[in-house]
Coordinates of C-alpha atoms in Angstrom, one line a residue:
X1487 CA -0.7 64.4 61.1
X1488 CA -1.6 67.7 59.5
X1489 CA -4.7 68.6 58.8
X1490 CA -7.2 70.9 56.4
X1491 CA -8.0 74.5 58.1
X1492 CA -10.0 77.1 56.2
X1493 CA -13.0 79.2 56.9
X1494 CA -15.7 79.6 54.2
X1495 CA -13.5 78.2 51.6
X1496 CA -13.7 74.3 51.3
X1497 CA -15.8 71.5 49.4
X1498 CA -18.2 69.0 51.5
X1499 CA -19.3 65.8 49.8
X1500 CA -22.5 63.6 50.9
X1501 CA -22.6 60.3 50.4
X1502 CA -26.1 58.9 50.5
X1503 CA -28.5 56.4 49.0
X1504 CA -31.0 57.6 46.3
X1505 CA -34.8 57.6 48.4
X1506 CA -33.6 58.1 51.7
X1507 CA -34.8 61.5 52.0
X1508 CA -31.1 63.0 52.2
X1509 CA -31.6 65.6 49.4
X1510 CA -33.7 67.9 51.6
X1511 CA -31.3 68.1 54.4
X1512 CA -28.3 68.3 52.1
X1513 CA -30.1 71.3 50.3
X1514 CA -30.8 72.7 53.8
X1515 CA -26.9 72.7 54.7
X1516 CA -26.1 74.8 51.7
X1517 CA -28.8 77.1 52.1
X1518 CA -27.7 77.7 55.5
X1519 CA -24.2 79.0 54.7
X1520 CA -25.7 80.7 51.9
X1521 CA -28.1 82.7 54.6
X1522 CA -24.8 83.3 56.6
X1523 CA -23.8 85.1 53.5
X1524 CA -21.2 83.0 51.9
X1525 CA -21.9 81.7 48.6
X1526 CA -22.1 78.2 47.8
X1527 CA -22.2 76.5 44.8
X1528 CA -23.9 72.7 45.4
X1529 CA -24.1 69.9 42.7
X1530 CA -26.7 67.0 42.8
X1531 CA -24.9 63.8 41.5
X1532 CA -27.8 61.3 41.3
X1533 CA -28.8 58.0 39.7
X1534 CA -31.3 57.4 36.9
X1535 CA -33.5 55.0 38.6
X1536 CA -36.1 55.9 41.8
X1537 CA -34.5 54.6 44.9
X1538 CA -31.6 52.6 46.2
X1539 CA -28.5 53.5 44.1
X1540 CA -25.6 55.7 45.2
X1541 CA -26.0 59.5 45.0
X1542 CA -24.0 62.3 46.2
X1543 CA -24.4 66.1 46.7
X1544 CA -21.1 68.1 46.6
X1545 CA -21.2 71.8 48.2
X1546 CA -18.3 74.1 46.9
X1547 CA -18.1 76.6 49.5
X1548 CA -15.9 79.8 48.8
X1549 CA -16.3 83.2 50.1
X1550 CA -14.5 84.3 47.3
X1551 CA -16.9 83.7 44.9
X1552 CA -15.7 80.8 42.9
X1553 CA -18.8 78.8 41.6
X1554 CA -17.4 76.2 39.7
X1555 CA -16.4 72.6 41.0
X1556 CA -12.5 73.2 42.5
X1557 CA -12.0 69.2 42.7
X1558 CA -11.1 67.5 46.0
X1559 CA -13.2 67.0 48.7
X1560 CA -12.7 68.3 52.3
X1561 CA -14.6 66.8 54.4
X1562 CA -16.7 63.5 53.4
X1563 CA -20.1 62.9 55.0
X1564 CA -20.1 58.7 54.5
X1565 CA -23.5 57.7 55.1
X1566 CA -23.5 54.7 52.1
X1567 CA -21.4 51.3 52.8
X1568 CA -22.0 50.5 49.1
X1569 CA -19.5 53.5 48.0
X1570 CA -17.2 53.6 50.8
X1571 CA -14.0 52.9 49.3
X1572 CA -14.3 55.7 46.6
X1573 CA -15.6 57.8 48.9
X1574 CA -12.9 57.8 51.3
X1575 CA -10.4 57.8 48.2
X1576 CA -11.7 61.4 47.4
X1577 CA -10.9 63.3 50.5
X1578 CA -7.7 65.3 50.5
X1579 CA -5.0 64.4 52.7
X1580 CA -5.5 66.2 56.2
X1581 CA -9.5 66.2 55.7
X1582 CA -12.3 64.6 57.3
X1583 CA -14.3 61.9 57.2
X1584 CA -17.9 62.1 59.0
X1585 CA -19.7 58.9 59.1
X1586 CA -22.5 56.7 61.2
X1587 CA -20.4 54.9 63.6
X1588 CA -23.4 52.6 64.6
X1589 CA -21.6 49.8 63.4
X1590 CA -18.0 49.2 64.3
X1591 CA -15.6 49.0 61.2
X1592 CA -12.3 47.7 61.0
X1593 CA -9.0 50.0 61.3
X1594 CA -8.1 49.2 57.4
X1595 CA -11.2 50.9 56.1
X1596 CA -10.0 54.4 57.4
X1597 CA -7.1 56.2 55.7
X1598 CA -4.1 57.4 58.1
X1599 CA -3.9 60.5 56.5
X1600 CA -7.4 61.8 57.2
X1601 CA -9.5 62.6 60.6
X1602 CA -12.1 60.2 61.4
X1603 CA -15.3 61.8 63.3
X1604 CA -17.7 58.7 63.9
X1605 CA -21.6 59.7 65.0
X1606 CA -24.0 56.8 66.0
X1607 CA -26.7 58.4 64.0
X1608 CA -28.7 55.2 63.1
X1609 CA -28.2 54.0 66.9
X1610 CA -29.4 57.4 68.3
X1611 CA -32.6 57.4 65.6
X1612 CA -33.6 53.8 66.5
X1613 CA -33.5 54.8 70.6
X1614 CA -35.4 57.8 69.9
X1615 CA -37.9 57.5 66.6
X1616 CA -40.6 54.0 66.6
X1617 CA -41.8 54.5 62.7
X1618 CA -39.2 53.4 60.4
X1619 CA -39.6 56.1 58.1
X1620 CA -39.1 58.7 60.6
X1621 CA -35.9 56.8 61.7
X1622 CA -34.4 57.3 58.4
X1623 CA -35.4 60.7 57.8
X1624 CA -34.3 62.3 61.3
X1625 CA -31.2 60.7 60.6
X1626 CA -30.3 63.2 57.9
X1627 CA -31.6 66.1 60.0
X1628 CA -29.3 64.9 63.3
X1629 CA -26.4 65.0 61.2
X1630 CA -26.9 68.3 60.0
X1631 CA -27.1 69.2 63.5
X1632 CA -23.8 67.8 64.3
X1633 CA -22.2 69.1 61.1
X1634 CA -23.8 72.9 62.0
X1635 CA -22.3 72.6 65.7
X1636 CA -18.5 71.5 64.5
X1637 CA -18.8 74.2 61.5
X1638 CA -20.4 77.0 63.2
X1639 CA -23.7 77.3 61.2
X1640 CA -26.0 79.1 63.5
X1641 CA -28.7 76.9 64.3
X1642 CA -31.3 80.1 64.1
X1643 CA -30.2 80.0 60.4
X1644 CA -31.6 76.2 59.9
X1645 CA -34.3 77.0 62.2
X1646 CA -35.3 80.0 59.8
X1647 CA -35.5 77.3 56.9
X1648 CA -37.3 75.2 58.6
X1649 CA -40.0 77.6 59.0
X1650 CA -40.2 78.5 55.9
X1651 CA -40.5 74.5 54.9
X1652 CA -43.3 73.6 56.9
X1653 CA -45.3 76.5 57.4
X1654 CA -48.5 75.4 58.5
X1655 CA -47.1 72.0 59.6
X1656 CA -45.9 73.1 62.8
X1657 CA -46.0 69.4 63.8
X1658 CA -43.1 68.5 61.2
X1659 CA -41.6 71.8 62.1
X1660 CA -41.2 71.2 65.9
X1661 CA -40.0 67.4 65.4
X1662 CA -37.4 68.7 62.5
X1663 CA -35.9 71.3 65.1
X1664 CA -35.7 68.8 68.1
X1665 CA -33.9 66.6 65.4
X1666 CA -31.5 69.4 64.8
X1667 CA -31.0 70.2 68.2
X1668 CA -30.4 66.6 69.4
X1669 CA -27.3 66.4 66.6
X1670 CA -25.9 69.5 67.7
X1671 CA -26.0 68.5 71.7
X1672 CA -24.3 64.9 70.6
X1673 CA -21.7 66.9 68.7
X1674 CA -20.8 69.5 71.6
X1675 CA -20.8 66.2 74.0
X1676 CA -19.2 63.9 72.2
X1677 CA -17.2 65.4 69.1
X1678 CA -15.7 68.8 70.2
X1679 CA -12.7 67.0 71.6
X1680 CA -11.8 66.1 68.1
X1681 CA -9.7 68.0 65.7
X1682 CA -12.0 69.8 63.2
X1683 CA -10.6 72.9 61.0
X1684 CA -13.3 73.9 58.6
X1685 CA -15.6 76.8 59.7
X1686 CA -18.3 78.9 58.6
X1687 CA -18.4 82.4 59.6
X1688 CA -20.9 85.2 58.8
X1689 CA -19.7 86.9 55.5
X1690 CA -21.2 89.5 53.1
X1691 CA -20.2 87.8 50.1
X1692 CA -23.3 87.1 48.4
X1693 CA -24.8 90.8 47.8
X1694 CA -28.4 90.6 45.8
X1695 CA -27.3 87.4 43.7
X1696 CA -30.2 85.1 43.3
X1697 CA -30.3 80.9 44.0
X1698 CA -31.9 79.6 40.9
X1699 CA -32.0 76.2 38.9
X1700 CA -30.9 76.9 35.0
X1701 CA -34.2 74.8 33.8
X1702 CA -36.5 77.5 36.0
X1703 CA -34.8 80.3 34.4
X1704 CA -35.0 79.1 31.2
X1705 CA -38.8 78.4 31.0
X1706 CA -39.3 82.0 32.6
X1707 CA -37.3 83.4 29.8
X1708 CA -39.9 81.6 27.8
X1709 CA -42.4 83.5 29.3
X1710 CA -41.0 86.7 29.0
X1711 CA -40.3 86.3 25.7
X1712 CA -43.6 85.5 24.3
X1713 CA -43.8 82.0 24.0
X1714 CA -47.3 80.8 23.8
X1715 CA -46.7 77.1 23.3
X1716 CA -45.0 74.2 24.2
X1717 CA -45.1 70.7 23.1
X1718 CA -42.6 68.3 24.8
X1719 CA -42.1 64.7 25.7
X1720 CA -40.4 64.0 29.4
X1721 CA -36.7 63.4 29.3
X1722 CA -34.1 64.0 32.2
X1723 CA -32.8 66.6 32.2
X1724 CA -35.2 69.0 30.4
X1725 CA -38.5 67.7 31.7
X1726 CA -38.6 70.4 34.5
X1727 CA -38.2 73.3 31.8
X1728 CA -42.0 72.6 30.8
X1729 CA -43.1 71.7 34.2
X1730 CA -41.6 75.1 35.2
X1731 CA -43.3 76.9 32.2
X1732 CA -46.7 75.7 32.8
X1733 CA -46.5 76.7 36.4
X1734 CA -45.1 80.2 35.5
X1735 CA -47.9 80.3 32.3
X1736 CA -50.3 80.1 35.0
X1737 CA -49.3 82.9 36.8
X1738 CA -48.4 84.9 34.0
X1739 CA -50.7 83.9 30.8
X1740 CA -53.6 83.5 32.4
X1741 CA -56.5 86.0 32.3
X1742 CA -57.4 87.3 35.8
X1743 CA -60.9 88.5 34.5
X1744 CA -62.2 85.5 32.9
X1745 CA -59.7 82.8 33.9
X1746 CA -59.0 82.0 30.1
X1747 CA -55.5 80.4 29.4
X1748 CA -53.6 82.4 26.7
X1749 CA -51.2 79.4 26.3
X1750 CA -50.9 76.1 24.9
X1751 CA -48.9 73.3 26.5
X1752 CA -49.2 69.7 25.0
X1753 CA -47.1 66.7 26.3
X1754 CA -47.3 65.2 22.9
X1755 CA -46.6 61.1 22.5
X1756 CA -43.2 61.3 21.6
X1757 CA -40.0 63.6 20.5
X1758 CA -41.3 63.6 16.9
X1759 CA -45.0 64.8 17.6
X1760 CA -43.5 67.6 20.1
X1761 CA -41.5 68.8 17.4
X1762 CA -43.9 68.3 14.8
X1763 CA -46.5 70.5 17.0
X1764 CA -44.2 73.3 17.1
X1765 CA -43.4 73.3 13.5
X1766 CA -47.0 73.9 12.8
X1767 CA -47.3 76.3 15.7
X1768 CA -44.4 78.2 14.6
X1769 CA -45.5 78.4 10.7
X1770 CA -48.9 79.8 12.1
X1771 CA -47.4 82.7 14.0
X1772 CA -46.8 81.4 17.2
X1773 CA -44.0 81.6 19.6
X1774 CA -43.2 78.1 20.0
X1775 CA -40.8 75.7 21.5
X1776 CA -39.8 72.3 23.0
X1777 CA -37.8 71.0 25.9
X1778 CA -35.6 67.7 25.1
X1779 CA -32.2 66.2 25.6
X1780 CA -29.5 64.4 23.1
X1781 CA -31.9 61.5 22.3
X1782 CA -34.8 63.7 21.8
X1783 CA -32.6 65.9 19.1
X1784 CA -32.0 62.7 17.1
X1785 CA -35.4 61.8 16.8
X1786 CA -36.3 65.5 15.6
X1787 CA -34.2 65.5 13.0
X1788 CA -36.6 65.4 10.1
X1789 CA -38.6 68.4 11.2
X1790 CA -35.4 70.3 11.9
X1791 CA -34.7 70.2 8.2
X1792 CA -38.4 71.0 7.3
X1793 CA -38.2 73.7 9.5
X1794 CA -34.7 74.8 8.2
X1795 CA -35.5 74.5 4.6
X1796 CA -39.1 75.9 4.6
X1797 CA -38.2 78.8 6.8
X1798 CA -40.2 78.4 9.9
X1799 CA -39.3 79.9 13.1
X1800 CA -39.4 78.1 16.6
X1801 CA -36.9 77.2 19.8
X1802 CA -35.9 73.6 20.9
X1803 CA -34.1 73.8 24.4
X1804 CA -31.5 70.9 24.5
X1805 CA -30.7 70.1 28.2
X1806 CA -27.6 68.4 27.5
X1807 CA -26.7 64.8 28.9
X1808 CA -24.0 62.1 28.8
X1809 CA -24.6 59.9 25.5
X1810 CA -24.5 58.4 23.1
X1811 CA -28.0 56.5 23.0
X1812 CA -29.3 56.2 26.5
X1813 CA -25.9 57.2 27.8
X1814 CA -26.0 58.5 31.4
X1815 CA -29.1 60.2 31.7
X1816 CA -28.4 62.0 34.6
X1817 CA -24.8 62.9 34.4
X1818 CA -24.0 66.3 32.5
X1819 CA -21.7 66.6 29.3
X1820 CA -21.4 69.2 26.3
X1821 CA -22.0 66.4 23.9
X1822 CA -24.7 67.6 21.2
X1823 CA -23.2 70.3 19.5
X1824 CA -22.4 68.4 16.5
X1825 CA -25.8 66.9 16.4
X1826 CA -27.8 70.0 17.1
X1827 CA -25.5 72.3 14.7
X1828 CA -26.2 70.2 11.6
X1829 CA -29.1 68.0 12.7
X1830 CA -31.0 66.5 9.6
X1831 CA -29.6 65.3 6.3
X1832 CA -28.1 67.7 3.6
X1833 CA -26.5 70.7 3.9
X1834 CA -28.1 71.9 7.3
X1835 CA -26.8 74.8 9.9
X1836 CA -28.7 75.7 12.9
X1837 CA -27.9 78.5 15.5
X1838 CA -27.1 77.6 18.9
X1839 CA -26.8 79.8 22.0
X1840 CA -24.8 78.6 24.9
X1841 CA -25.4 80.0 28.5
X1842 CA -23.0 79.8 31.3
X1843 CA -25.6 80.1 33.9
X1844 CA -29.0 80.7 34.9
X1845 CA -29.2 84.6 34.3
X1846 CA -27.9 83.5 30.6
X1847 CA -30.6 81.1 30.6
X1848 CA -33.2 83.7 31.0
X1849 CA -31.5 86.2 28.8
X1850 CA -30.9 83.3 25.9
X1851 CA -34.3 82.0 26.1
X1852 CA -36.2 85.4 25.5
X1853 CA -33.5 86.1 23.0
X1854 CA -33.7 82.5 21.3
X1855 CA -37.5 83.3 20.5
X1856 CA -36.4 87.0 19.0
X1857 CA -34.1 85.2 17.0
X1858 CA -35.9 82.5 15.6
X1859 CA -38.5 85.0 13.9
X1860 CA -35.9 87.5 13.1
X1861 CA -33.8 84.8 11.0
X1862 CA -37.1 82.6 10.3
X1863 CA -35.3 79.3 11.6
X1864 CA -34.9 76.8 14.1
X1865 CA -32.7 78.2 17.0
X1866 CA -31.1 75.9 19.9
X1867 CA -30.9 76.8 23.5
X1868 CA -27.9 74.5 24.7
X1869 CA -28.2 74.3 28.3
X1870 CA -27.1 71.2 30.1
X1871 CA -27.8 68.9 33.3
X1872 CA -25.0 70.9 35.3
X1873 CA -26.7 74.0 34.7
X1874 CA -30.6 73.1 34.1
X1875 CA -30.8 71.2 37.3
X1876 CA -28.3 72.8 39.9
X1877 CA -29.1 75.7 42.0
X1878 CA -26.9 78.5 41.0
X1879 CA -25.6 81.5 42.4
X1880 CA -26.3 84.4 39.8
X1881 CA -26.6 88.3 39.2
X1882 CA -30.9 89.1 39.3
X1883 CA -32.8 88.3 36.4
X1884 CA -33.6 91.8 34.7
X1885 CA -36.1 92.9 32.2
X1886 CA -37.1 95.7 30.4
X1887 CA -40.7 96.6 30.2
X1888 CA -40.1 98.4 27.5
X1889 CA -39.0 95.7 25.0
X1890 CA -41.2 94.9 22.3
X1891 CA -40.5 91.3 20.5
X1892 CA -38.9 91.1 17.4
X1893 CA -41.2 89.5 14.8
X1894 CA -39.0 89.9 11.8
X1895 CA -39.8 90.4 8.4
X1896 CA -43.9 90.1 8.5
X1897 CA -45.7 91.5 6.0
X1898 CA -49.1 93.3 6.6
X1899 CA -52.6 92.8 5.4
X1900 CA -52.1 96.5 4.4
X1901 CA -48.6 96.2 2.7
X1902 CA -50.1 93.4 0.6
X1903 CA -53.3 95.3 -0.2
X1904 CA -51.2 98.3 -1.3
X1905 CA -49.5 96.1 -4.0
X1906 CA -46.3 95.7 -2.1
X1907 CA -44.1 93.0 -4.2
X1908 CA -44.5 89.5 -2.1
X1909 CA -42.1 86.8 -2.9
X1910 CA -41.8 84.0 0.0
X1911 CA -38.0 83.2 -0.6
X1912 CA -36.4 86.0 -2.1
X1913 CA -34.0 88.1 -0.5
X1914 CA -34.6 91.7 -1.3
X1915 CA -32.6 93.2 1.9
X1916 CA -29.6 91.3 1.0
X1917 CA -29.1 89.7 4.8
X1918 CA -30.5 86.4 3.2
X1919 CA -34.1 86.6 5.4
X1920 CA -36.8 86.9 3.0
X1921 CA -40.3 88.6 3.8
X1922 CA -43.1 86.3 5.3
X1923 CA -46.8 86.6 5.8
X1924 CA -49.0 84.7 8.4
X1925 CA -52.1 82.6 7.7
X1926 CA -55.0 84.5 7.4
X1927 CA -53.4 88.1 6.9
X1928 CA -55.0 88.3 3.6
X1929 CA -58.1 86.6 1.8
X1930 CA -56.1 86.3 -1.5
X1931 CA -52.7 87.5 -1.1
X1932 CA -49.3 86.5 0.6
X1933 CA -48.1 82.8 1.1
X1934 CA -50.3 80.2 3.4
X1935 CA -48.7 76.9 1.9
X1936 CA -45.0 75.9 2.5
X1937 CA -43.2 72.6 1.6
X1938 CA -39.8 70.9 2.5
X1939 CA -39.1 70.6 -1.8
X1940 CA -36.9 73.0 -3.7
X1941 CA -39.0 75.5 -4.8
X1942 CA -38.2 79.0 -6.6
X1943 CA -38.4 82.3 -5.0
X1944 CA -42.3 82.5 -5.6
X1945 CA -42.6 79.3 -3.3
X1946 CA -43.5 77.4 -6.4
X1947 CA -42.3 73.9 -6.7
X1948 CA -39.0 73.5 -9.0
X1949 CA -36.3 71.2 -9.7
X1950 CA -34.4 73.2 -11.5
X1951 CA -30.5 73.6 -10.6
X1952 CA -30.4 77.3 -10.6
X1953 CA -33.6 77.8 -8.3
X1954 CA -31.9 75.3 -5.9
X1955 CA -28.5 77.0 -5.9
X1956 CA -30.2 80.7 -5.6
X1957 CA -32.0 79.2 -2.1
X1958 CA -29.3 77.5 -0.5
X1959 CA -27.0 80.2 -1.2
X1960 CA -29.6 82.8 0.5
X1961 CA -29.9 80.3 3.4
X1962 CA -26.0 80.4 3.8
X1963 CA -26.4 84.1 3.7
X1964 CA -28.8 84.3 6.1
X1965 CA -26.6 82.1 8.4
X1966 CA -23.8 84.7 8.1
X1967 CA -26.4 87.2 9.0
X1968 CA -27.1 85.2 12.6
X1969 CA -23.3 85.3 13.5
X1970 CA -24.0 88.8 14.0
X1971 CA -27.0 89.0 15.5
X1972 CA -26.5 86.2 18.3
X1973 CA -24.6 86.7 21.7
X1974 CA -21.2 87.8 20.6
X1975 CA -18.6 86.5 22.4
X1976 CA -16.9 87.8 25.8
X1977 CA -13.1 88.5 26.1
X1978 CA -10.9 88.7 29.0
X1979 CA -7.0 90.1 28.4
X1980 CA -4.4 88.5 30.5
X1981 CA -2.5 90.5 32.6
X1982 CA 0.4 90.4 30.6
X1983 CA 0.7 90.1 26.9
X1984 CA 0.9 86.5 25.7
X1985 CA 0.6 84.1 22.7
X1986 CA -1.8 81.8 24.1
X1987 CA -5.2 81.6 24.2
X1988 CA -8.2 79.7 25.6
X1989 CA -12.0 79.2 23.9
X1990 CA -14.5 77.9 26.3
X1991 CA -18.5 78.3 26.4
X1992 CA -21.5 77.3 28.6
X1993 CA -21.1 75.3 32.0
X1994 CA -17.5 75.2 31.6
X1995 CA -17.3 79.1 32.5
X1996 CA -17.3 78.9 36.5
X1997 CA -14.4 76.3 36.8
X1998 CA -12.5 78.1 33.9
X1999 CA -12.8 81.6 35.3
X2000 CA -11.1 79.8 38.7
X2001 CA -8.8 78.4 36.2
X2002 CA -7.1 81.2 34.9
X2003 CA -6.5 83.5 37.9
X2004 CA -4.8 79.7 39.1
X2005 CA -2.8 79.8 36.1
X2006 CA -2.2 83.6 36.3
X2007 CA -0.6 82.8 39.7
X2008 CA 1.6 80.2 38.3
X2009 CA 2.8 82.1 35.6
X2010 CA 0.9 81.1 32.7
X2011 CA -0.9 84.0 31.5
X2012 CA -4.1 83.4 28.7
X2013 CA -6.0 85.4 26.6
X2014 CA -9.8 84.1 27.3
X2015 CA -12.7 84.1 25.2
X2016 CA -15.9 82.7 26.1
X2017 CA -18.2 81.7 23.3
X2018 CA -21.8 82.3 23.5
X2019 CA -23.5 81.4 20.0
X2020 CA -22.3 79.6 16.8
X2021 CA -22.5 80.6 13.8
X2022 CA -18.9 82.1 14.9
X2023 CA -18.4 85.8 14.4
X2024 CA -15.3 87.4 12.5
X2025 CA -14.2 88.1 16.2
X2026 CA -13.6 84.5 16.7
X2027 CA -11.3 83.9 13.9
X2028 CA -9.4 86.8 14.4
X2029 CA -8.9 85.9 18.2
X2030 CA -7.2 82.6 17.1
X2031 CA -4.9 84.2 14.6
X2032 CA -3.6 86.4 17.3
X2033 CA -2.0 83.2 19.2
X2034 CA 0.1 80.9 18.6
X2035 CA -1.7 77.8 20.6
X2036 CA -5.4 78.3 21.4
X2037 CA -6.8 75.6 24.1
X2038 CA -10.2 74.6 23.8
X2039 CA -11.9 73.5 26.9
X2040 CA -15.2 71.6 26.5
X2041 CA -17.1 68.8 28.3
X2042 CA -17.1 65.9 25.4
X2043 CA -14.9 62.8 24.4
X2044 CA -14.7 63.9 20.4
X2045 CA -13.7 67.9 21.0
X2046 CA -16.9 68.7 19.1
X2047 CA -16.6 72.5 19.4
X2048 CA -13.1 72.4 18.1
X2049 CA -14.6 70.3 15.2
X2050 CA -16.8 73.1 14.7
X2051 CA -14.2 75.9 14.9
X2052 CA -12.0 74.0 12.3
X2053 CA -15.0 72.8 9.7
X2054 CA -16.4 76.6 10.0
X2055 CA -13.4 78.8 10.4
X2056 CA -10.9 76.6 8.2
X2057 CA -8.0 77.0 11.1
X2058 CA -5.4 74.7 11.3
X2059 CA -6.2 71.8 13.3
X2060 CA -2.3 72.1 15.1
X2061 CA -3.3 75.4 16.3
X2062 CA -6.1 74.3 18.7
X2063 CA -5.2 72.1 21.7
X2064 CA -7.8 70.1 23.1
X2065 CA -8.9 70.3 26.6
X2066 CA -11.5 67.5 27.3
X2067 CA -13.4 66.5 30.5
X2068 CA -16.2 63.4 29.9
X2069 CA -17.0 61.4 33.0
X2070 CA -20.4 63.2 33.6
X2071 CA -19.2 65.2 36.5
X2072 CA -18.9 69.0 35.7
X2073 CA -15.5 69.7 34.9
X2074 CA -13.0 71.3 37.7
X2075 CA -10.9 74.1 37.9
X2076 CA -8.0 71.8 39.2
X2077 CA -8.6 69.6 35.9
X2078 CA -8.3 72.7 33.7
X2079 CA -5.5 74.0 35.6
X2080 CA -3.6 70.7 35.7
X2081 CA -4.3 69.8 32.1
X2082 CA -3.4 73.5 30.3
X2083 CA 0.0 73.6 32.8
X2084 CA 0.9 70.0 31.2
X2085 CA 0.4 71.2 27.6
X2086 CA 2.3 74.6 28.1
X2087 CA 5.2 72.3 29.1
X2088 CA 4.8 69.7 26.4
X2089 CA 4.6 72.4 23.9
X2090 CA 7.2 74.3 25.0
X2091 CA 4.9 77.0 24.9
X2092 CA 5.9 79.4 27.6
X2093 CA 4.4 82.8 27.4
X2094 CA 6.1 85.4 25.9
X2095 CA 5.4 89.0 25.0
X2096 CA 3.6 89.9 21.8
X2097 CA 6.1 91.0 19.0

């Protein structure tokens, strides 16, 4: 029987029970490989209850630097009998199954085309530890030790991670180190004779990259971007944005001399209250945001319409998950595009920013606060669970200390006193953006009141048709301005001229990068454009027009980005080919490669030189 042999290029998946303490050991596995200079991309797949249901932790190990999910599993560490069949089915032919062999299992439970490695982990722990909780926790470390021995992961690296984790808790440190070495010794004595072809060797492929969750990066971006008000209601997978913001605000927004807190964080009674709070804060001149997910956006739509029409700035951070309704709270999708872009009734359009990784979460969070005030409108940061709740390797975060916040068109007391004409809803610069004043700017001049009903340019109530048309047409012009101010798409030309293109965005990017390379190796050359914001600038329509067929790769059932493109750019639907992934797991490079290859053959659109 053949076996998979690979050095620094494979996929390991741990199948555990939620609440068993496996998460810490699994993360140690990934971090140890990272410390050896080999890039990793871990993903935690967990249930929406506290404990007892299946959970998985998948680690992509790739010295070449691909950070998306590849597809397929080379080594399955199957520690959950409940999911045994599906876990074993995922293993690539020639791959490896590592399992707890304390209880004998029939031969029919094993596939003939994989290599099986059994370790009686439960029996060893039962014989070593008296406390039931210790037996469960140290079983995970025992398995980590065995795997580290089999794969060549240096024990000193793991011990260093233990030392960091248990600094000041020497008793826990010593017991974890003993369990680690017990696992390594068992592997040397009993498992070394079995064939095992996956190895980790020291490399220098990580460089200066950092390991960071997207939600933490988003929160830090809000701090650096000047946010002083956060109102939120807990919802998976966005809650850690507000929690991280509080942690960073305590550190960076507390006066060291007086202890005065220069921020406000409100856990509201629901999502409606939270967006109401930031609407008031934005109107009053504070930089404010809320963090939520799809169900929260649904509840926030009335306030979003008010803020759009009254032109009040704030930021909504939408960490997307599976829907509709409660959907899959702990699974990822890109399925809030339409509900966010057109949130509220009437003719309403909102700016969406589409980050690909934690670094862009940081950059775009700060930028969103600038754009909200520059445009005087709500701005959405469209993250998702895959980015937000998983550790990702990314370039170091950067900030220019000379950067100044863009407060937009805010008229000062001096300008008002000097007689500068002021009309709250009048376009005087041709970009659709009016001037505003902040409450308290001047004792008698300027606007201190706004409404959600129709008004004229001076903010006076009006039901005249021409006043309404003038106002909503100005809002349309402002949206066109937003297309030029928001992050522009990034284009990657194929190595050969081609009439095929692909559009993608957000967390699809890492898998898409790898897929493009694989497609090129197979002779399918595709020009690529990564969308980074909505509304779309003219370059998107130009990219589509330059190609016979353009694949739109996204993680939802209804091709929501494709719908936006058709609706906003009025392109021919047949020109945009759907590539959709929506089972709640992050899209894989193999899925994209296979789907596009099938489409190319079905369309009979083999790449050819442009005329």
